[in-house]
CSV table of C-alpha atoms in Angstrom, one decimal:
chain,number,residue,atom,x,y,z
A,1,MET,CA,-16.4,19.7,6.3
A,2,PRO,CA,-15.3,18.0,9.5
A,3,THR,CA,-14.8,14.2,9.6
A,4,SER,CA,-17.4,11.9,11.1
A,5,GLY,CA,-17.1,10.5,14.5
A,6,ARG,CA,-16.3,7.0,13.1
A,7,GLN,CA,-12.7,8.1,12.4
A,8,ASP,CA,-11.9,7.0,15.9
A,9,ASP,CA,-13.3,3.5,15.1
A,10,TYR,CA,-11.1,3.3,12.0
A,11,MET,CA,-8.0,4.2,13.9
A,12,ASN,CA,-8.9,1.7,16.7
A,13,VAL,CA,-9.1,-1.2,14.3
A,14,TYR,CA,-5.7,-0.3,12.9
A,15,GLU,CA,-4.3,-0.5,16.4
A,16,ASN,CA,-6.2,-3.5,17.5
A,17,VAL,CA,-6.9,-5.8,14.6
A,18,GLY,CA,-3.8,-7.8,13.6
A,19,TYR,CA,-4.5,-8.3,9.9
A,20,VAL,CA,-5.4,-4.7,9.4
A,21,ASN,CA,-2.2,-3.5,11.1
A,22,ALA,CA,0.0,-6.0,9.2
A,23,CYS,CA,-1.5,-5.1,5.8
A,24,ILE,CA,-1.3,-1.3,6.3
A,25,ASN,CA,2.2,-1.6,7.7
A,26,ALA,CA,3.3,-3.7,4.7
A,27,ARG,CA,2.3,-1.0,2.4
A,28,ALA,CA,3.6,1.8,4.6
A,29,GLU,CA,7.0,0.3,5.0
A,30,ARG,CA,7.4,0.0,1.3
A,31,MET,CA,6.0,3.6,0.7
A,32,GLY,CA,8.5,4.8,3.3
A,33,GLN,CA,11.2,4.0,0.8
A,34,THR,CA,9.8,6.5,-1.8
A,35,GLN,CA,12.5,8.6,-3.4
A,36,PHE,CA,12.0,11.6,-5.6
A,37,LYS,CA,13.9,13.5,-8.2
A,38,VAL,CA,13.3,16.9,-9.7
A,39,LEU,CA,13.5,17.6,-13.4
A,40,SER,CA,13.6,21.0,-15.2
A,41,LYS,CA,13.7,22.6,-18.6
A,42,PHE,CA,13.6,26.3,-19.7
A,43,LYS,CA,12.2,25.9,-23.2
A,44,ALA,CA,9.5,23.7,-24.7
A,45,THR,CA,12.1,22.2,-27.0
A,46,ASP,CA,14.6,21.5,-24.2
A,47,GLU,CA,15.1,18.0,-22.6
A,48,TRP,CA,14.2,17.5,-19.0
A,49,LYS,CA,17.4,17.6,-16.8
A,50,GLU,CA,17.7,16.4,-13.3
A,51,ARG,CA,18.1,19.0,-10.5
A,52,PRO,CA,19.4,17.2,-7.4
A,53,SER,CA,19.9,20.5,-5.5
A,54,HIS,CA,16.2,21.6,-5.6
A,55,PRO,CA,15.1,22.8,-2.2
A,56,VAL,CA,12.1,20.5,-2.1
A,57,LEU,CA,14.4,17.5,-2.1
A,58,LYS,CA,16.3,18.9,0.9
A,59,LEU,CA,13.0,19.6,2.7
A,60,LEU,CA,11.7,16.1,2.1
A,61,ALA,CA,15.0,14.5,3.2
A,62,ASN,CA,14.7,16.3,6.5
A,63,PRO,CA,11.1,17.3,7.1
A,64,SER,CA,11.6,18.2,10.8
A,65,ASP,CA,13.9,17.7,13.7
A,66,GLU,CA,11.6,14.8,14.9
A,67,MET,CA,10.9,13.0,11.6
A,68,SER,CA,12.9,11.5,8.8
A,69,GLN,CA,11.7,11.2,5.2
A,70,TYR,CA,11.1,7.5,5.7
A,71,GLU,CA,8.8,8.2,8.7
A,72,LEU,CA,7.0,11.0,6.9
A,73,MET,CA,6.2,8.9,3.8
A,74,ARG,CA,5.3,5.9,6.0
A,75,LEU,CA,2.9,7.8,8.2
A,76,THR,CA,1.4,9.5,5.2
A,77,GLU,CA,0.5,6.1,3.8
A,78,VAL,CA,-0.9,4.9,7.2
A,79,TYR,CA,-3.2,7.9,7.5
A,80,LEU,CA,-4.4,7.5,3.9
A,81,LYS,CA,-5.3,3.8,4.3
A,82,VAL,CA,-7.0,4.4,7.7
A,83,SER,CA,-8.8,7.6,7.3
A,84,GLY,CA,-8.5,8.4,3.6
A,85,ASP,CA,-6.8,11.8,4.3
A,86,CYS,CA,-3.3,13.0,5.3
A,87,PHE,CA,-2.4,16.6,6.0
A,88,TRP,CA,1.0,18.2,5.9
A,89,TYR,CA,1.4,21.5,7.7
A,90,LEU,CA,4.2,23.6,6.1
A,91,GLU,CA,6.1,25.9,8.5
A,92,LYS,CA,7.6,28.7,6.4
A,93,GLY,CA,10.7,30.8,6.9
A,94,GLU,CA,10.0,34.4,8.0
A,95,LYS,CA,12.5,35.9,5.5
A,96,THR,CA,12.2,33.5,2.6
A,97,GLY,CA,8.5,32.7,2.9
A,98,THR,CA,9.2,29.2,1.6
A,99,PRO,CA,8.6,25.9,3.6
A,100,LYS,CA,11.3,24.9,6.0
A,101,LYS,CA,9.6,22.2,8.1
A,102,ILE,CA,6.8,19.7,7.5
A,103,TYR,CA,4.5,18.4,10.3
A,104,LEU,CA,1.7,15.8,10.2
A,105,LEU,CA,-1.7,16.9,11.4
A,106,ASP,CA,-4.3,14.4,12.7
A,107,PRO,CA,-7.1,14.3,10.0
A,108,ARG,CA,-9.7,13.7,12.7
A,109,PHE,CA,-9.4,17.3,13.8
A,110,MET,CA,-9.1,19.0,10.4
A,111,THR,CA,-11.9,20.8,8.6
A,112,VAL,CA,-11.6,21.9,5.0
A,113,LEU,CA,-13.0,25.4,4.4
A,114,ALA,CA,-14.5,25.8,1.0
A,115,ASP,CA,-17.1,27.9,-0.8
A,116,SER,CA,-20.8,27.0,-1.2
A,117,ASN,CA,-20.2,24.8,-4.2
A,118,ALA,CA,-17.9,22.4,-2.4
A,119,ASN,CA,-20.1,19.4,-3.0
A,120,ASP,CA,-20.6,20.1,-6.7
A,121,LEU,CA,-19.2,16.9,-8.3
A,122,SER,CA,-18.2,18.9,-11.4
A,123,GLY,CA,-15.2,20.1,-9.4
A,124,GLN,CA,-16.1,23.8,-9.6
A,125,PHE,CA,-15.2,24.9,-6.1
A,126,ARG,CA,-12.5,26.8,-4.2
A,127,ILE,CA,-10.7,25.7,-1.1
A,128,LEU,CA,-10.5,28.8,1.2
A,129,GLY,CA,-8.3,27.3,3.9
A,130,TYR,CA,-8.3,24.8,6.8
A,131,ARG,CA,-9.4,24.9,10.4
A,132,TYR,CA,-7.4,22.6,12.8
A,133,ARG,CA,-8.5,21.8,16.4
A,134,ASP,CA,-5.6,20.5,18.4
A,135,TYR,CA,-5.8,18.0,21.3
A,136,GLN,CA,-6.4,20.7,23.8
A,137,GLY,CA,-9.4,22.0,21.8
A,138,GLN,CA,-7.7,25.1,20.5
A,139,GLU,CA,-8.7,26.0,16.9
A,140,THR,CA,-6.3,27.5,14.3
A,141,ILE,CA,-7.2,28.8,10.9
A,142,LEU,CA,-4.6,27.8,8.3
A,143,ASP,CA,-4.1,29.3,4.8
A,144,LYS,CA,-4.6,26.8,2.0
A,145,ASN,CA,-0.9,27.3,1.0
A,146,GLU,CA,0.2,26.2,4.4
A,147,VAL,CA,-1.3,22.7,4.0
A,148,VAL,CA,-0.6,19.8,1.6
A,149,HIS,CA,-3.7,17.5,1.5
A,150,PHE,CA,-3.3,13.9,0.3
A,151,LYS,CA,-6.6,12.1,-0.1
A,152,GLU,CA,-8.2,9.0,-1.6
A,153,PRO,CA,-11.2,9.7,-3.9
A,154,LYS,CA,-14.6,10.1,-2.2
A,155,LEU,CA,-17.5,10.8,-4.5
A,156,THR,CA,-19.9,12.0,-1.8
A,157,ASN,CA,-17.5,14.6,-0.5
A,158,ILE,CA,-14.8,15.7,-2.8
A,159,LEU,CA,-13.1,17.7,-0.1
A,160,ARG,CA,-12.2,14.6,1.9
A,161,GLY,CA,-11.0,11.1,1.2
A,162,VAL,CA,-12.2,7.6,2.0
A,163,GLY,CA,-9.6,5.0,3.0
A,164,GLU,CA,-9.7,1.2,2.5
A,165,THR,CA,-10.4,0.8,6.2
A,166,GLN,CA,-13.7,2.6,5.9
A,167,ALA,CA,-14.6,0.9,2.6
A,168,GLY,CA,-13.9,-2.6,4.0
A,169,TYR,CA,-15.1,-2.0,7.5
A,170,VAL,CA,-17.6,-5.0,7.4
A,171,TYR,CA,-14.7,-7.4,6.6
A,172,ILE,CA,-12.6,-5.9,9.4
A,173,LYS,CA,-15.4,-6.2,12.0
A,174,THR,CA,-16.0,-9.8,10.9
A,175,GLU,CA,-12.4,-10.6,11.7
A,176,GLU,CA,-12.5,-8.6,14.9
A,177,TYR,CA,-15.7,-10.4,16.2
A,178,SER,CA,-14.6,-13.9,15.2
A,179,SER,CA,-11.3,-13.4,17.0
A,180,ALA,CA,-13.0,-11.9,20.1
A,181,TRP,CA,-15.5,-14.7,20.1
A,182,THR,CA,-12.8,-17.3,20.0
A,183,ALA,CA,-10.9,-15.7,22.8
A,184,ASN,CA,-14.0,-15.3,25.0
A,185,PHE,CA,-15.0,-18.9,24.3
A,186,ILE,CA,-11.7,-20.2,25.5
A,187,HIS,CA,-11.6,-17.9,28.5
A,188,ASN,CA,-15.2,-18.7,29.6
A,189,ASP,CA,-15.4,-22.3,28.4
A,190,ALA,CA,-17.3,-23.6,31.3
A,191,THR,CA,-20.2,-21.2,31.2
A,192,PRO,CA,-21.6,-20.6,27.7
A,193,SER,CA,-21.4,-24.2,26.4
A,194,GLY,CA,-24.5,-25.5,28.2
A,195,VAL,CA,-26.8,-25.4,31.2
A,196,LEU,CA,-26.2,-27.5,34.3
A,197,VAL,CA,-29.5,-28.2,36.2
A,198,PHE,CA,-29.4,-29.6,39.7
A,199,LYS,CA,-32.7,-31.3,40.8
A,200,GLY,CA,-33.9,-30.9,44.3
A,201,GLN,CA,-33.7,-28.2,47.0
A,202,PHE,CA,-30.5,-26.6,48.1
A,203,ALA,CA,-29.8,-24.3,51.0
A,204,PRO,CA,-28.4,-20.9,50.0
A,205,GLU,CA,-25.0,-21.7,51.5
A,206,GLN,CA,-24.8,-25.1,49.8
A,207,TRP,CA,-25.8,-23.5,46.5
A,208,GLU,CA,-23.2,-20.8,46.6
A,209,LYS,CA,-20.6,-23.4,47.5
A,210,LEU,CA,-21.6,-25.6,44.6
A,211,LYS,CA,-21.5,-22.8,42.1
A,212,SER,CA,-18.0,-21.7,43.3
A,213,ARG,CA,-16.6,-25.2,43.2
A,214,TYR,CA,-18.1,-25.8,39.7
A,215,LYS,CA,-16.5,-22.5,38.4
A,216,ASN,CA,-13.1,-23.3,40.0
A,217,ASP,CA,-13.0,-26.9,38.8
A,218,TYR,CA,-14.4,-26.5,35.3
A,219,GLY,CA,-14.0,-22.8,34.3
A,220,GLY,CA,-11.2,-20.9,32.6
A,221,ILE,CA,-8.6,-21.8,30.0
A,222,LYS,CA,-6.8,-24.4,32.0
A,223,ASN,CA,-10.0,-26.4,32.5
A,224,ALA,CA,-11.3,-26.2,28.9
A,225,GLY,CA,-12.8,-29.5,27.7
A,226,LYS,CA,-13.0,-31.1,31.2
A,227,THR,CA,-15.8,-33.6,31.7
A,228,LEU,CA,-18.2,-32.7,34.5
A,229,ILE,CA,-18.4,-35.4,37.2
A,230,VAL,CA,-21.1,-35.0,40.0
A,231,LYS,CA,-21.2,-37.4,42.9
A,232,ASN,CA,-24.2,-38.0,45.1
A,233,ALA,CA,-26.4,-35.5,43.3
A,234,ASP,CA,-29.3,-35.7,40.8
A,235,ALA,CA,-28.0,-33.4,38.0
A,236,GLU,CA,-28.6,-33.0,34.3
A,237,PHE,CA,-26.4,-31.2,31.8
A,238,THR,CA,-27.9,-29.8,28.6
A,239,LYS,CA,-25.5,-28.6,25.9
A,240,ILE,CA,-26.3,-25.3,24.2
A,241,GLY,CA,-24.3,-23.3,21.7
A,242,HIS,CA,-21.3,-24.6,19.8
A,243,SER,CA,-17.8,-25.7,20.8
A,244,LEU,CA,-14.7,-25.0,18.8
A,245,SER,CA,-14.8,-28.4,17.3
A,246,ASP,CA,-18.3,-27.6,15.9
A,247,ILE,CA,-16.9,-24.6,13.9
A,248,ASP,CA,-14.5,-24.6,11.0
A,249,LEU,CA,-12.4,-21.9,12.7
A,250,LYS,CA,-9.5,-22.2,10.3
A,251,LYS,CA,-11.8,-21.7,7.3
A,252,LEU,CA,-13.4,-18.7,8.9
A,253,LYS,CA,-10.1,-17.1,9.8
A,254,ASN,CA,-8.6,-17.7,6.4
A,255,MET,CA,-11.7,-16.1,4.8
A,256,THR,CA,-11.5,-12.9,6.8
A,257,ARG,CA,-7.7,-12.8,6.4
A,258,ASP,CA,-8.0,-13.1,2.6
A,259,ASP,CA,-10.8,-10.5,2.5
A,260,ILE,CA,-8.7,-8.0,4.4
A,261,MET,CA,-5.6,-8.7,2.3
A,262,PHE,CA,-7.7,-8.3,-0.9
A,263,MET,CA,-9.1,-5.0,0.4
A,264,TYR,CA,-5.7,-3.5,1.0
A,265,ARG,CA,-4.3,-5.2,-2.1
A,266,VAL,CA,-1.4,-7.0,-0.3
A,267,PRO,CA,-0.4,-10.4,-1.8
A,268,LYS,CA,0.3,-13.5,0.4
A,269,THR,CA,4.0,-13.3,-0.4
A,270,ILE,CA,4.4,-9.9,1.2
A,271,MET,CA,2.6,-11.2,4.3
A,272,GLY,CA,4.9,-14.2,4.6
A,273,ILE,CA,2.1,-16.7,3.8
A,274,SER,CA,3.5,-19.8,2.0
A,275,ASP,CA,0.1,-21.5,1.1
A,276,ASP,CA,0.0,-22.1,-2.6
A,277,VAL,CA,3.1,-20.0,-3.1
A,278,ASN,CA,6.3,-21.0,-4.8
A,279,ARG,CA,9.3,-19.0,-6.0
A,280,ALA,CA,7.9,-18.4,-9.5
A,281,ASN,CA,4.5,-17.0,-8.5
A,282,SER,CA,6.1,-15.3,-5.5
A,283,GLU,CA,8.4,-13.2,-7.7
A,284,ALA,CA,5.5,-12.6,-10.1
A,285,ALA,CA,3.3,-11.4,-7.3
A,286,ILE,CA,5.9,-9.0,-5.9
A,287,TYR,CA,6.6,-7.6,-9.4
A,288,SER,CA,2.9,-7.1,-10.1
A,289,TRP,CA,2.3,-5.6,-6.6
A,290,MET,CA,5.1,-3.1,-7.1
A,291,MET,CA,4.0,-2.2,-10.6
A,292,ASN,CA,0.3,-2.0,-10.1
A,293,VAL,CA,-0.1,-0.9,-6.4
A,294,ILE,CA,3.0,0.6,-4.9
A,295,GLN,CA,4.5,2.5,-7.9
A,296,PRO,CA,1.1,4.2,-8.7
A,297,GLU,CA,0.8,5.2,-5.0
A,298,MET,CA,4.3,6.7,-5.2
A,299,ASP,CA,3.3,8.6,-8.4
A,300,MET,CA,0.2,9.9,-6.6
A,301,PHE,CA,2.4,11.3,-3.8
A,302,ALA,CA,4.6,13.0,-6.4
A,303,ASP,CA,1.6,14.4,-8.2
A,304,THR,CA,0.2,15.9,-5.0
A,305,ILE,CA,3.6,17.4,-4.1
A,306,GLN,CA,3.9,18.8,-7.6
A,307,LYS,CA,0.4,20.5,-7.4
A,308,GLN,CA,0.5,21.8,-3.8
A,309,LEU,CA,4.1,22.1,-2.7
A,310,MET,CA,6.4,22.8,-5.8
A,311,PRO,CA,4.7,26.2,-6.5
A,312,GLU,CA,6.2,27.5,-3.2
A,313,TRP,CA,9.5,28.0,-5.0
A,314,LYS,CA,9.3,30.6,-7.8
A,315,PHE,CA,12.1,29.5,-10.2
A,316,LYS,CA,12.4,30.3,-13.9
A,317,GLY,CA,11.6,27.5,-16.2
A,318,GLN,CA,9.5,24.4,-15.7
A,319,TYR,CA,10.0,22.1,-12.8
A,320,LYS,CA,8.5,18.8,-12.0
A,321,ILE,CA,9.0,16.2,-9.2
A,322,VAL,CA,8.7,12.5,-10.0
A,323,ALA,CA,8.9,9.4,-7.9
A,324,VAL,CA,11.9,7.2,-8.7
A,325,ASN,CA,10.7,3.9,-10.3
A,326,GLN,CA,11.2,1.1,-7.8
A,327,VAL,CA,9.5,-1.7,-9.7
A,328,PRO,CA,12.1,-4.6,-9.6
A,329,GLU,CA,13.4,-5.5,-13.0
A,330,ASP,CA,12.2,-8.8,-14.5
A,331,ILE,CA,15.7,-10.2,-15.2
A,332,GLU,CA,14.5,-13.5,-16.6
A,333,ARG,CA,12.2,-11.7,-19.2
A,334,LYS,CA,15.0,-9.3,-20.1
A,335,HIS,CA,17.5,-12.2,-20.5
A,336,ASN,CA,15.1,-14.1,-22.8
A,337,ILE,CA,14.4,-11.0,-25.0
A,338,THR,CA,18.1,-10.0,-25.2
A,339,ASN,CA,19.3,-13.5,-25.8
A,340,THR,CA,17.0,-14.0,-28.7
A,341,ALA,CA,17.6,-10.6,-30.3
A,342,VAL,CA,19.2,-11.4,-33.7
A,343,TYR,CA,20.0,-7.7,-34.3
A,344,LEU,CA,22.5,-7.6,-31.4
A,345,SER,CA,26.1,-8.7,-31.3
A,346,PRO,CA,27.3,-10.9,-28.4
A,347,ASN,CA,29.0,-7.9,-26.8
A,348,GLU,CA,25.8,-5.8,-27.1
A,349,LYS,CA,23.9,-8.6,-25.5
A,350,ARG,CA,26.5,-8.8,-22.7
A,351,LYS,CA,26.3,-5.0,-22.2
A,352,ALA,CA,22.5,-5.1,-22.0
A,353,MET,CA,22.6,-7.7,-19.3
A,354,GLY,CA,25.2,-5.7,-17.3
A,355,ILE,CA,28.1,-8.0,-18.1
A,356,GLU,CA,31.5,-6.6,-19.2
A,357,PRO,CA,32.0,-7.0,-23.0
A,358,THR,CA,34.6,-9.5,-24.1
A,359,LYS,CA,37.8,-8.3,-25.8
A,360,ASP,CA,37.3,-10.8,-28.7
A,361,LYS,CA,36.8,-8.8,-31.8
A,362,ASN,CA,34.5,-11.4,-33.2
A,363,ALA,CA,32.0,-10.7,-30.5
A,364,ASP,CA,31.3,-7.3,-32.1
A,365,PHE,CA,29.7,-8.9,-35.2
A,366,ILE,CA,26.1,-9.8,-35.6
A,367,TYR,CA,25.6,-13.5,-36.2
A,368,GLU,CA,22.8,-15.2,-38.1
A,369,ALA,CA,21.9,-18.8,-38.9
A,370,ALA,CA,24.0,-20.2,-41.8
A,371,GLY,CA,20.9,-21.0,-43.9
A,372,LYS,CA,19.8,-17.4,-44.1
A,373,LEU,CA,21.2,-15.2,-46.9
A,374,PRO,CA,20.7,-11.4,-46.9
A,375,ILE,CA,19.6,-10.4,-50.4
A,376,ALA,CA,20.1,-6.8,-51.7
A,377,LYS,CA,19.1,-7.2,-55.3
A,378,ILE,CA,17.5,-9.9,-57.4
A,379,ASP,CA,17.5,-9.8,-61.2
A,380,ILE,CA,14.7,-11.6,-62.9
A,381,GLY,CA,15.4,-11.2,-66.6
A,382,LYS,CA,15.4,-7.5,-67.4
A,383,LYS,CA,13.5,-6.7,-64.2
A,384,SER,CA,15.2,-5.7,-61.0
A,385,VAL,CA,13.8,-5.8,-57.5
A,386,ASN,CA,15.5,-3.9,-54.7
A,387,THR,CA,15.3,-5.1,-51.0
A,388,ILE,CA,16.8,-3.8,-47.8
A,389,ASN,CA,20.3,-5.0,-47.1
A,390,ALA,CA,20.9,-5.0,-43.3
A,391,VAL,CA,24.2,-7.0,-43.0
A,392,SER,CA,25.9,-7.6,-46.3
A,393,TYR,CA,25.4,-7.6,-50.1
A,394,THR,CA,24.6,-10.6,-52.2
A,395,HIS,CA,23.8,-10.4,-55.9
A,396,LEU,CA,21.8,-13.2,-57.5
A,397,THR,CA,20.8,-13.6,-61.1
A,398,LEU,CA,17.8,-15.8,-61.7
A,399,PRO,CA,17.2,-17.4,-65.2
A,400,THR,CA,14.1,-16.4,-67.1
A,401,ASN,CA,11.7,-18.8,-68.8
């Protein structure tokens, strides 16, 4: 299942459309900071324990001589957002048979080889391998265990992915065309804005001289907006088209910018846009973005590595790789919850907030409002009612009628 020819178009807009490049890079730079940890246990009843020396962590920390872990994760995200697919080629050791290097392959030249039921949306299919055609046109067949395939969901072809760039291509082209139109309008301001009609007959030499002088005096960026003055000639100028003043260019640019940011799920704060942004909603936007966009993407990376890369090492027990949680802690919310927790002593509250406990022994007690009395037992005549006593014991005898 080779990719379509439009993959080149998607890569071109990443390289040539500013908002697309900025949004994808904003995500990719954050994804480049992805860190993993490996956990293991040997019995179902055991607790998961961290294994910092697992070979997969060493491989990810140094994928190849030319690439760091940050670059590997960053470029993986770029490929996913642009083309919907990213392929890692695993170079394996001759003696160990386990991966020792990771190389990125261009998804434009990768074909997924599968059985005849590959387009069955029930998922009942087998991947047989991959065929890669390099830049010189030479094809190589790769075993399915030599490739790790990251992909975004694509319902019409479950073997390949679809990126946000393809899904929002109309938004991107709107931005590209509006920017190109503006640049061309400024560059050619004298020619498209209207028609200059000279009345009468002109000799060919005189006509060419007049056209050249008009273009030199009124064309180009430096002459934009000049008023045409014609002396000793019967001329009429008719305006056609629109000038920049006739178009709400700022509104159009903001619309296409917001469409692209929405498509890639990047908030204004991350893009450095201060319109309608203050410190409170800025921090909330970053927290929400990390929790709802970036962390799930990191978890997807870990899930793909778990499924396709971790089985390369045959260790006893159960092993799983997880992405380290990078969602920033909501300090203000934590402070409010901790500060109002009546079941904590002052020192316990200090410890929860990362502050050293005080040496005052009184700070180890739990304090309550003076008007509240903990009741352990209430006698009503000959009847007795027991209640939970959490702090101290108080015995009250109530008179009967």
